XYZ file of C-alpha atoms in Angstrom:
672
model
C 210.958 -100.592 56.932
C 208.598 -99.874 59.749
C 207.910 -102.831 62.013
C 204.588 -104.551 61.653
C 202.007 -103.126 64.011
C 200.647 -105.673 66.574
C 197.546 -107.531 65.455
C 194.474 -107.247 67.738
C 193.341 -110.408 69.626
C 190.411 -112.148 67.953
C 187.086 -111.548 69.716
C 185.907 -114.200 72.215
C 183.087 -116.401 71.007
C 180.405 -118.228 72.933
C 182.268 -121.429 72.129
C 185.432 -120.084 73.780
C 183.405 -119.267 76.878
C 181.908 -122.766 77.017
C 185.353 -124.364 76.711
C 186.835 -122.252 79.575
C 184.293 -123.206 82.238
C 184.880 -125.926 84.812
C 181.237 -127.019 84.783
C 179.643 -129.272 82.139
C 177.806 -126.646 80.068
C 175.479 -127.339 77.140
C 172.863 -125.402 75.183
C 169.815 -127.420 74.028
C 166.858 -126.482 71.883
C 163.205 -126.752 72.832
C 163.152 -130.364 71.690
C 165.994 -131.245 74.022
C 168.766 -131.613 71.416
C 172.272 -130.261 71.881
C 172.961 -127.173 69.792
C 176.219 -126.120 71.473
C 178.602 -127.560 74.063
C 182.093 -127.220 75.472
C 184.732 -129.878 75.763
C 183.497 -131.082 79.147
C 179.944 -131.342 77.870
C 181.064 -133.467 74.923
C 183.050 -135.699 77.265
C 179.912 -136.097 79.399
C 178.281 -137.644 76.257
C 181.290 -139.923 75.696
C 182.516 -137.905 72.681
C 185.873 -136.309 71.944
C 184.685 -134.062 69.141
C 182.316 -131.270 70.099
C 180.797 -131.325 66.596
C 179.641 -134.911 67.104
C 177.589 -133.798 70.135
C 175.357 -131.516 68.069
C 171.833 -132.936 67.838
C 172.437 -135.556 70.562
C 170.214 -136.218 73.551
C 172.161 -134.779 76.550
C 170.598 -137.408 78.853
C 171.110 -140.466 76.644
C 173.830 -142.090 78.755
C 172.081 -141.628 82.114
C 170.168 -144.303 84.003
C 166.507 -144.301 82.877
C 165.097 -142.882 86.129
C 167.655 -140.061 86.235
C 167.159 -139.286 82.502
C 163.364 -139.192 82.949
C 163.648 -136.733 85.849
C 165.901 -134.372 83.907
C 163.731 -134.492 80.744
C 160.640 -133.653 82.799
C 162.429 -130.692 84.363
C 163.591 -129.507 80.907
C 160.033 -129.690 79.598
C 158.839 -127.504 82.496
C 161.548 -124.921 81.860
C 160.694 -124.749 78.157
C 156.984 -124.511 78.860
C 157.131 -122.016 81.742
C 160.277 -120.083 80.815
C 161.373 -120.298 84.483
C 164.811 -121.510 85.550
C 164.940 -124.668 87.629
C 167.585 -126.576 89.586
C 167.422 -130.212 90.568
C 169.798 -132.612 92.263
C 170.088 -136.319 91.474
C 172.501 -139.128 92.158
C 174.211 -141.662 89.919
C 177.633 -143.246 89.536
C 178.143 -142.691 93.289
C 178.042 -138.905 92.908
C 175.499 -136.177 93.532
C 174.895 -133.812 90.646
C 173.344 -130.351 90.496
C 171.612 -129.535 87.173
C 170.742 -125.901 86.572
C 168.411 -125.204 83.590
C 168.221 -121.559 82.450
C 165.811 -120.650 79.577
C 166.909 -118.310 76.804
C 163.659 -116.418 76.221
C 162.610 -115.189 72.773
C 161.221 -111.654 72.808
C 157.489 -111.122 72.002
C 156.444 -110.149 68.473
C 156.335 -106.466 67.556
C 153.273 -104.614 68.755
C 152.446 -107.189 71.417
C 152.913 -106.430 75.105
C 155.904 -108.215 76.709
C 154.185 -108.577 80.080
C 152.019 -111.467 78.925
C 153.687 -114.690 80.078
C 151.888 -116.870 77.581
C 153.487 -114.957 74.707
C 157.099 -115.714 75.916
C 158.921 -118.632 74.277
C 162.047 -120.542 75.367
C 164.150 -120.547 72.237
C 166.894 -122.585 73.996
C 167.924 -123.772 77.452
C 171.376 -123.626 79.048
C 172.252 -126.766 81.037
C 174.923 -126.394 83.764
C 175.847 -129.710 85.340
C 178.083 -129.727 88.445
C 179.381 -132.483 90.784
C 178.217 -131.431 94.275
C 179.117 -134.593 96.186
C 181.677 -132.843 98.451
C 179.530 -129.764 98.991
C 176.514 -131.881 99.869
C 178.502 -133.974 102.354
C 179.761 -130.785 103.999
C 176.244 -129.396 104.211
C 174.960 -132.605 105.749
C 177.827 -132.631 108.265
C 177.142 -129.007 109.123
C 173.478 -129.730 109.589
C 174.318 -132.704 111.795
C 176.760 -130.566 113.808
C 174.172 -127.863 114.289
C 171.654 -130.472 115.381
C 174.097 -131.904 117.913
C 174.927 -128.396 119.140
C 171.253 -127.632 119.585
C 170.769 -130.872 121.504
C 173.753 -130.105 123.761
C 172.636 -126.489 124.097
C 169.153 -127.432 125.258
C 170.271 -130.282 127.545
C 173.169 -128.417 129.217
C 173.116 -128.534 133.016
C 174.086 -124.852 133.202
C 172.853 -121.691 131.534
C 173.841 -121.106 127.890
C 172.980 -118.351 125.436
C 173.944 -117.014 122.018
C 174.212 -113.224 122.086
C 174.864 -110.919 119.159
C 177.516 -108.221 119.354
C 174.854 -105.643 120.360
C 173.965 -107.671 123.455
C 170.663 -109.150 122.199
C 169.807 -112.744 123.051
C 169.485 -114.931 119.911
C 169.146 -118.276 121.630
C 168.659 -119.097 125.326
C 168.659 -122.641 126.673
C 165.964 -123.896 129.108
C 168.291 -123.817 132.124
C 169.099 -120.118 131.706
C 165.476 -119.239 130.960
C 164.385 -120.911 134.201
C 167.196 -119.357 136.258
C 166.665 -115.770 135.095
C 162.987 -115.888 134.048
C 163.684 -115.158 130.356
C 160.743 -115.359 127.919
C 161.529 -117.934 125.197
C 159.540 -116.007 122.558
C 160.992 -112.602 123.442
C 164.322 -113.141 125.213
C 165.339 -109.472 125.123
C 168.783 -108.124 126.015
C 171.552 -109.285 128.340
C 171.466 -105.945 130.175
C 167.835 -106.580 131.160
C 168.731 -109.549 133.374
C 172.066 -108.303 134.783
C 172.130 -106.716 138.239
C 172.183 -102.898 137.747
C 175.562 -102.514 139.422
C 177.162 -105.012 137.011
C 175.640 -103.852 133.685
C 178.750 -101.884 132.773
C 180.892 -105.009 133.277
C 178.557 -107.096 131.072
C 178.508 -104.495 128.277
C 182.287 -104.157 128.415
C 182.632 -107.948 128.164
C 180.572 -108.027 124.918
C 182.435 -104.998 123.542
C 185.876 -106.491 124.152
C 184.898 -109.780 122.573
C 183.262 -108.136 119.540
C 186.382 -106.010 118.990
C 188.448 -109.205 119.297
C 190.540 -107.586 122.043
C 190.180 -110.861 123.951
C 189.448 -114.309 122.471
C 187.523 -115.302 125.588
C 186.649 -113.826 128.988
C 185.595 -115.171 132.370
C 183.950 -112.802 134.854
C 181.736 -112.920 137.908
C 178.429 -111.139 137.410
C 175.324 -110.638 139.473
C 171.979 -111.299 137.779
C 168.359 -110.734 138.712
C 166.843 -114.177 139.188
C 163.390 -115.357 138.136
C 162.158 -114.698 141.684
C 163.804 -111.277 141.881
C 166.649 -112.492 144.122
C 170.283 -111.844 143.268
C 171.992 -114.692 141.415
C 175.791 -114.856 141.325
C 177.069 -116.310 138.072
C 180.483 -117.342 136.809
C 180.294 -116.275 133.148
C 182.576 -117.676 130.433
C 182.144 -116.084 127.001
C 183.810 -116.591 123.612
C 183.323 -115.004 120.188
C 182.221 -117.300 117.325
C 182.051 -116.713 113.538
C 180.097 -119.687 112.091
C 180.718 -118.996 108.376
C 182.524 -116.442 106.286
C 180.322 -113.430 105.816
C 177.949 -114.314 108.657
C 177.597 -112.094 111.706
C 179.642 -113.035 114.760
C 177.964 -113.923 118.006
C 179.007 -114.595 121.600
C 178.554 -117.985 123.232
C 177.919 -117.427 126.946
C 178.081 -120.118 129.630
C 176.690 -119.201 133.059
C 177.236 -121.342 136.153
C 175.187 -120.470 139.216
C 177.665 -119.877 142.068
C 175.258 -118.141 144.435
C 175.690 -120.701 147.217
C 179.469 -120.687 146.796
C 179.489 -116.902 146.986
C 177.333 -116.924 150.111
C 179.618 -119.535 151.674
C 182.672 -117.412 150.805
C 180.970 -114.411 152.370
C 180.253 -116.340 155.556
C 183.809 -117.665 155.597
C 185.202 -114.159 155.047
C 183.048 -112.782 157.855
C 184.118 -115.622 160.148
C 187.778 -114.989 159.306
C 187.396 -111.273 159.991
C 185.731 -112.081 163.303
C 188.523 -114.550 164.138
C 191.124 -111.922 163.225
C 189.387 -109.403 165.472
C 189.281 -111.949 168.277
C 192.954 -112.776 167.708
C 193.912 -109.106 167.844
C 191.836 -108.652 170.978
C 193.502 -111.725 172.493
C 196.932 -110.370 171.609
C 196.096 -107.006 173.181
C 194.692 -108.710 176.270
C 197.681 -111.015 176.677
C 200.068 -108.122 176.126
C 198.292 -105.954 178.702
C 197.971 -108.825 181.181
C 201.578 -109.848 180.638
C 202.834 -106.293 181.162
C 200.748 -105.787 184.283
C 201.960 -109.104 185.729
C 205.595 -108.580 184.787
C 205.894 -105.306 186.651
C 205.103 -106.645 190.155
C 206.935 -109.897 189.382
C 210.049 -107.894 188.501
C 209.854 -106.140 191.860
C 209.205 -109.490 193.591
C 212.340 -111.036 192.046
C 214.451 -108.134 193.238
C 213.026 -108.272 196.765
C 213.526 -112.066 196.927
C 217.155 -111.652 195.864
C 217.832 -108.984 198.490
C 216.011 -110.967 201.208
C 217.846 -114.207 200.331
C 221.195 -112.457 200.571
C 220.460 -111.190 204.078
C 218.746 -114.241 205.628
C 220.868 -116.676 207.642
C 218.112 -118.651 209.337
C 217.762 -122.050 207.522
C 213.996 -122.275 208.007
C 213.379 -118.775 206.660
C 215.866 -119.382 203.836
C 213.886 -122.490 202.827
C 210.675 -120.468 202.739
C 212.398 -117.823 200.602
C 213.609 -120.595 198.278
C 210.035 -121.850 197.816
C 208.844 -118.326 197.085
C 211.631 -117.996 194.543
C 210.598 -121.263 192.843
C 207.005 -120.037 192.649
C 208.167 -116.784 191.087
C 210.332 -118.756 188.660
C 207.332 -120.840 187.574
C 205.305 -117.698 186.926
C 208.248 -116.192 185.052
C 208.423 -119.298 182.850
C 204.746 -118.930 181.937
C 205.204 -115.260 181.078
C 208.315 -116.049 179.050
C 206.251 -118.483 176.985
C 203.829 -115.654 176.175
C 206.819 -113.463 175.361
C 208.139 -116.004 172.849
C 204.731 -116.087 171.147
C 204.672 -112.269 171.030
C 208.157 -112.156 169.517
C 207.083 -114.591 166.828
C 203.915 -112.584 166.130
C 205.965 -109.378 165.879
C 208.509 -110.961 163.544
C 211.309 -110.089 165.953
C 212.639 -113.586 166.557
C 215.107 -113.547 163.688
C 217.423 -116.354 162.663
C 221.173 -115.592 162.539
C 222.805 -118.944 161.731
C 226.494 -119.620 162.195
C 228.742 -122.644 162.668
C 228.635 -123.725 166.316
C 229.667 -126.712 168.382
C 226.643 -128.113 170.188
C 228.418 -130.106 172.888
C 228.735 -127.095 175.202
C 225.051 -126.182 174.767
C 223.922 -129.713 175.632
C 226.194 -129.851 178.681
C 225.059 -126.433 179.919
C 221.366 -127.257 179.562
C 221.878 -130.594 181.307
C 223.573 -128.847 184.209
C 220.866 -126.177 184.367
C 218.010 -128.723 184.434
C 219.799 -131.065 186.854
C 218.181 -129.625 190.035
C 214.708 -130.072 188.520
C 215.529 -133.657 187.542
C 216.832 -134.454 191.030
C 213.737 -132.932 192.648
C 211.562 -135.269 190.550
C 213.729 -138.317 191.198
C 214.908 -138.592 187.579
C 218.338 -139.204 186.086
C 219.298 -136.569 183.512
C 222.376 -137.031 181.355
C 223.851 -135.299 178.317
C 225.949 -137.432 175.966
C 229.202 -135.665 175.130
C 229.261 -134.565 171.500
C 231.817 -133.072 169.126
C 229.213 -132.400 166.437
C 228.822 -128.972 164.871
C 225.833 -127.421 163.116
C 225.034 -124.346 161.046
C 222.215 -122.744 163.022
C 221.262 -119.927 165.368
C 222.243 -121.290 168.808
C 219.731 -119.086 170.637
C 216.844 -120.530 168.620
C 218.173 -124.064 169.007
C 218.287 -123.461 172.760
C 214.597 -122.430 172.769
C 213.691 -125.736 171.111
C 215.821 -127.862 173.441
C 214.572 -126.071 176.565
C 211.016 -126.982 175.583
C 211.969 -130.582 174.832
C 213.802 -130.970 178.164
C 211.125 -129.170 180.171
C 208.405 -131.447 178.781
C 210.485 -134.596 179.276
C 211.119 -133.789 182.947
C 207.547 -132.660 183.548
C 205.806 -135.732 182.097
C 208.244 -138.519 183.044
C 207.158 -139.936 186.415
C 210.238 -142.137 186.888
C 213.321 -143.283 185.051
C 215.684 -141.103 183.085
C 216.023 -138.405 180.424
C 218.845 -138.419 177.904
C 219.946 -135.652 175.536
C 222.459 -136.190 172.754
C 223.205 -135.814 169.065
C 223.609 -138.147 166.085
C 225.025 -137.388 162.653
C 222.448 -137.932 159.914
C 223.963 -137.620 156.442
C 225.196 -134.052 156.017
C 223.347 -132.893 159.127
C 222.956 -133.515 162.828
C 219.896 -134.707 164.740
C 219.634 -133.610 168.375
C 217.508 -136.016 170.428
C 215.803 -135.771 173.812
C 214.699 -139.221 175.016
C 212.640 -140.049 178.077
C 211.140 -143.111 179.767
C 207.760 -141.428 180.234
C 204.272 -142.769 179.447
C 204.634 -142.188 175.700
C 202.230 -140.583 173.239
C 199.610 -142.316 171.121
C 200.250 -142.080 167.332
C 197.046 -140.104 166.711
C 198.368 -137.382 169.057
C 201.729 -136.892 167.307
C 200.484 -134.144 165.007
C 198.265 -132.447 167.592
C 200.935 -131.881 170.240
C 202.557 -129.177 168.102
C 199.325 -127.132 168.039
C 198.572 -124.171 170.344
C 197.287 -125.025 173.859
C 197.234 -128.792 173.248
C 198.329 -131.006 176.130
C 198.025 -134.781 175.939
C 197.642 -135.560 179.629
C 196.095 -132.305 180.829
C 192.609 -131.858 179.309
C 191.368 -130.135 182.474
C 194.152 -127.495 182.334
C 195.568 -128.469 185.717
C 197.814 -125.953 187.416
C 201.531 -126.487 187.129
C 201.315 -128.186 183.737
C 202.026 -125.119 181.645
C 199.968 -123.499 178.923
C 200.362 -126.075 176.185
C 202.270 -123.583 174.040
C 205.782 -125.018 174.318
C 205.691 -127.362 171.311
C 203.697 -124.825 169.291
C 206.600 -122.430 169.836
C 209.025 -125.221 168.869
C 207.187 -125.723 165.575
C 207.347 -122.024 164.679
C 210.968 -121.623 165.769
C 211.907 -124.662 163.664
C 210.404 -122.918 160.642
C 212.677 -119.924 161.312
C 215.652 -122.279 161.556
C 214.669 -124.146 158.403
C 214.883 -127.299 160.531
C 212.645 -130.330 160.973
C 211.241 -131.331 164.332
C 209.679 -134.701 165.005
C 208.583 -137.190 167.605
C 208.837 -140.969 167.861
C 206.750 -142.423 170.655
C 204.541 -145.309 171.679
C 202.329 -145.548 174.782
C 204.250 -147.157 177.630
C 207.580 -147.001 175.742
C 208.671 -143.396 176.269
C 209.288 -140.662 173.696
C 212.066 -139.253 171.532
C 211.765 -135.632 170.382
C 214.167 -134.559 167.646
C 215.339 -131.541 165.702
C 217.443 -132.048 162.581
C 219.910 -129.273 161.691
C 222.284 -128.760 158.753
C 225.975 -129.447 159.221
C 228.607 -126.677 159.455
C 229.619 -124.674 156.397
C 233.129 -123.948 157.659
C 235.097 -124.307 160.845
C 232.929 -124.384 163.951
C 233.902 -122.009 166.780
C 232.951 -122.784 170.355
C 231.238 -119.780 171.922
C 232.249 -118.725 175.461
C 229.693 -119.700 178.070
C 230.340 -117.200 180.932
C 228.428 -114.312 179.492
C 227.472 -112.960 176.160
C 230.882 -111.356 175.764
C 232.787 -113.637 178.076
C 232.913 -110.785 180.601
C 232.857 -111.622 184.298
C 229.647 -110.556 186.051
C 231.856 -109.038 188.788
C 232.436 -106.129 186.380
C 228.959 -104.870 187.374
C 230.055 -104.080 190.948
C 230.642 -100.521 192.136
C 228.969 -98.800 189.180
C 227.113 -95.494 189.098
C 223.735 -96.463 187.632
C 221.158 -93.964 186.420
C 217.874 -95.851 186.972
C 214.500 -94.800 185.458
C 211.218 -96.691 186.000
C 207.704 -95.364 186.513
C 206.639 -98.307 188.709
C 207.549 -97.477 192.346
C 207.824 -101.130 193.429
C 210.133 -101.997 190.515
C 212.188 -98.858 191.145
C 212.606 -99.789 194.811
C 213.435 -103.437 194.065
C 216.047 -102.581 191.423
C 217.573 -99.972 193.714
C 217.963 -102.494 196.549
C 219.583 -105.095 194.261
C 221.977 -102.583 192.666
C 222.975 -101.230 196.061
C 223.641 -104.804 197.204
C 226.240 -104.891 194.406
C 227.879 -101.763 195.852
C 226.458 -99.612 193.054
C 225.539 -95.940 193.474
C 221.972 -95.556 192.202
C 220.488 -92.322 190.829
C 216.768 -93.203 190.628
C 214.058 -91.293 188.740
C 210.370 -92.135 188.250
C 209.890 -90.202 184.991
C 211.539 -87.910 182.461
C 210.346 -84.767 184.200
C 212.338 -85.717 187.289
C 215.330 -86.654 185.116
C 215.249 -83.291 183.313
C 215.046 -81.509 186.628
C 217.974 -83.519 188.006
C 220.125 -82.854 184.937
C 219.248 -79.167 184.968
C 219.982 -78.684 188.662
C 223.682 -79.354 188.229
C 223.581 -82.225 190.692
C 225.506 -84.540 188.358
C 229.253 -84.073 188.747
C 230.003 -86.694 186.057
C 228.213 -88.965 183.633
C 226.898 -92.241 185.093
C 228.622 -95.508 184.183
C 225.423 -96.958 182.737
C 221.770 -96.059 182.119
C 219.143 -98.633 183.111
C 215.657 -97.558 181.955
C 212.217 -99.006 181.559
C 211.141 -98.794 177.911
C 207.608 -97.475 178.497
C 207.464 -94.506 180.818
C 204.573 -92.235 181.747
C 203.017 -89.473 179.590
C 203.719 -91.376 176.370
C 207.495 -91.087 176.832
C 209.962 -93.958 176.712
C 213.408 -95.101 177.720
C 214.933 -94.322 174.307
C 214.186 -90.638 174.911
C 215.704 -90.923 178.391
C 218.952 -92.392 176.978
C 219.161 -89.695 174.302
C 218.516 -86.980 176.938
C 221.376 -88.198 179.148
C 223.777 -88.680 176.245
C 223.020 -85.233 174.865
C 223.545 -83.672 178.300
C 226.957 -85.242 178.822
C 227.902 -85.231 175.113
C 229.064 -88.843 175.298
C 227.683 -92.288 174.440
C 226.859 -93.487 177.949
C 226.263 -97.290 177.895
C 222.544 -98.075 178.214
C 220.253 -101.026 178.789
C 216.472 -101.103 178.407
C 214.003 -103.153 180.438
C 210.469 -103.830 179.231
C 207.426 -105.644 180.498
C 205.635 -105.199 177.143
C 204.847 -108.185 174.959
C 202.579 -106.464 172.416
C 204.069 -107.021 168.943
C 203.980 -103.306 168.100
C 205.750 -102.371 171.349
C 208.396 -105.011 170.732
C 209.015 -103.654 167.246
C 209.373 -100.121 168.639
C 211.884 -101.282 171.230
C 213.778 -103.265 168.604
C 213.940 -100.237 166.307
C 215.844 -98.280 168.982
C 218.862 -100.533 168.521
C 219.495 -100.539 172.271
C 220.099 -103.818 174.139
C 216.893 -105.062 175.696
C 215.965 -107.296 178.645
C 212.440 -108.549 179.241
C 210.879 -108.333 182.672
C 210.886 -110.148 184.960
C 214.668 -110.432 184.778
C 216.610 -112.439 187.337
C 219.219 -110.455 189.291
C 222.098 -112.634 188.030
C 220.973 -112.111 184.407
C 220.734 -108.364 184.943
C 224.183 -108.350 186.516
C 225.733 -110.199 183.563
C 223.974 -107.905 181.087
C 225.255 -104.772 182.833
C 228.779 -106.189 182.761
C 228.489 -106.854 179.019
C 227.138 -103.372 178.270
C 229.920 -101.732 180.264
C 232.506 -103.833 178.448
C 231.417 -102.791 174.948
C 228.799 -100.086 175.001
C 226.250 -99.333 172.296
C 225.346 -95.940 170.834
C 221.947 -95.073 169.476
C 223.426 -94.163 166.109
C 225.216 -97.520 165.839
C 222.063 -99.439 166.529
C 219.432 -97.460 164.651
C 217.882 -98.922 161.481
C 220.132 -98.445 158.509
C 222.816 -100.701 159.961
C 222.322 -104.325 160.879
C 220.691 -103.327 164.188
C 220.551 -105.389 167.364
C 218.838 -108.698 167.811
C 215.770 -108.250 170.049
C 217.081 -111.113 172.181
C 220.454 -109.385 172.591
C 221.724 -107.561 175.616
C 225.322 -107.209 174.426
C 226.954 -104.462 172.368
C 227.790 -104.725 168.659
C 230.024 -107.666 167.894
C 229.037 -109.383 171.158
C 227.661 -112.858 171.503
C 223.926 -112.468 170.866
C 223.951 -108.906 169.669
C 223.764 -107.761 166.060
C 226.703 -105.857 164.594
C 226.614 -102.402 163.045
């Protein structure tokens, strides 16, 4: 047998439709009696059987006032054949009642356009609980009212802008700032400074495309008076309701005065930078020009002192030497500042015993202490630190120099104390002390507590400023404890050793005797005649044979003439020579001629940061003018003992420390 074919679904009836709806739906006749209803409509009448609802008054169970209002509305709908909606409240709920007339067509042969001929055969009642919707609408209205109040009362500019850049709402503050007409606000582009219109349009475009959720930019606007207004603009995209057009909320804070202040500050900084650069150039030029004659003076003093046997004349020479030493100390202070500015004072920490350094400095400063009637003592110490000893020495020299300079009577003590994992080196004095409010100022440039008039002999006021910057390189802390009338204690705290501390030799940078500099053949190059003469006299006093040249032209001529039977023992050259040439070229010229790495030492009177960097880049050992004869002698001995080639010292290897005068692997020098 063939299977039964599927039976078609029964057609939907109006009753099925009424039963499926969530709303209370009824159909009433012109007299207001129920002629059809769904389950929910019957339940609204308190009935369980839909058939029982037929012929009932749909408003019978309502409070009298509510029932009267609905019957009146129904009468109007029947009479006018126009749908009507009303809202009323009972049982703690708000209800929406929609009445829709079912209109009977006009009789045949009569025009349908005549309203008086249309009849409402029945009316559909749709009753819905709108309590939640109404509460939401009221809340939204309240929120919009609060927003409008905040919008109008805001202390900064606010605007609502559509995604095409048209103003939709502008608050009073923005209208006053930019002169916007409240009735015809126009476009954002109309009030933006012409040079910033592209930025403003791009901001709206990015927000509208939802590339960014919010943006903050600085824009220039044309103010109400035509002047430029700087504004900090914050903008976000808003979509109030589904289906509604998005708009941009813009906040504008007037930062014109801040911008002008920044401009003035920037201009002042640029002017200060220019002044600082000019100062650096001036100090460098002045320092160089002073160092040259002072270098010659030191050499002449040394030669004269070695030949003078008369006590009276020797005393005069000693005073001249002390005066030259004081001037050298001032120039060395400027040199330290220049090294710091050039970034050439590098920190190369290692484990060192500090007892020898304290003892050596105490011995070195002893004559100055005796001359001032002070007792200077270094407490023996076995402590070790992990630090760069050359930088530590710079700090301690400044501490000791200040203590001896400003202590009128009493004593100065230098020693070390262990502090946790580190060591604190202290310099104590019985001087006048320093007021607490001065403790921070004394580490600033050119500040001197007891020398407001810049009296001669009291230094430049740069010593502790150098200490502060050197301590930063060391990663150390410097401090002062002092009270007026009670003396002072200056300190530097250093980390303890990382391994076994090794005592460095104290004779010279390599532990080489300075006597090794006697009897050398020295090729000397300097374009300053006085310096050339002074160096020649000193070198000859050490039984050295001197081959002196004033420039590279003379050196080339000498090398080309065949007058050199052998390479010199050492080259001693000024760094900056005439015609834009320098000592590095002179060293290379000699080495190329003899095809051997002749030991070389550079001298320089330059303190300009750029010049110092150029000299450092050569990798050659460097001494700064004015150099004392005994220092020069020790440096020559060290160079002869180890030597240093250009290739070993050029960038690419570790290079040489700009403070170094020794060869690679030597005390203060950097290794290849």
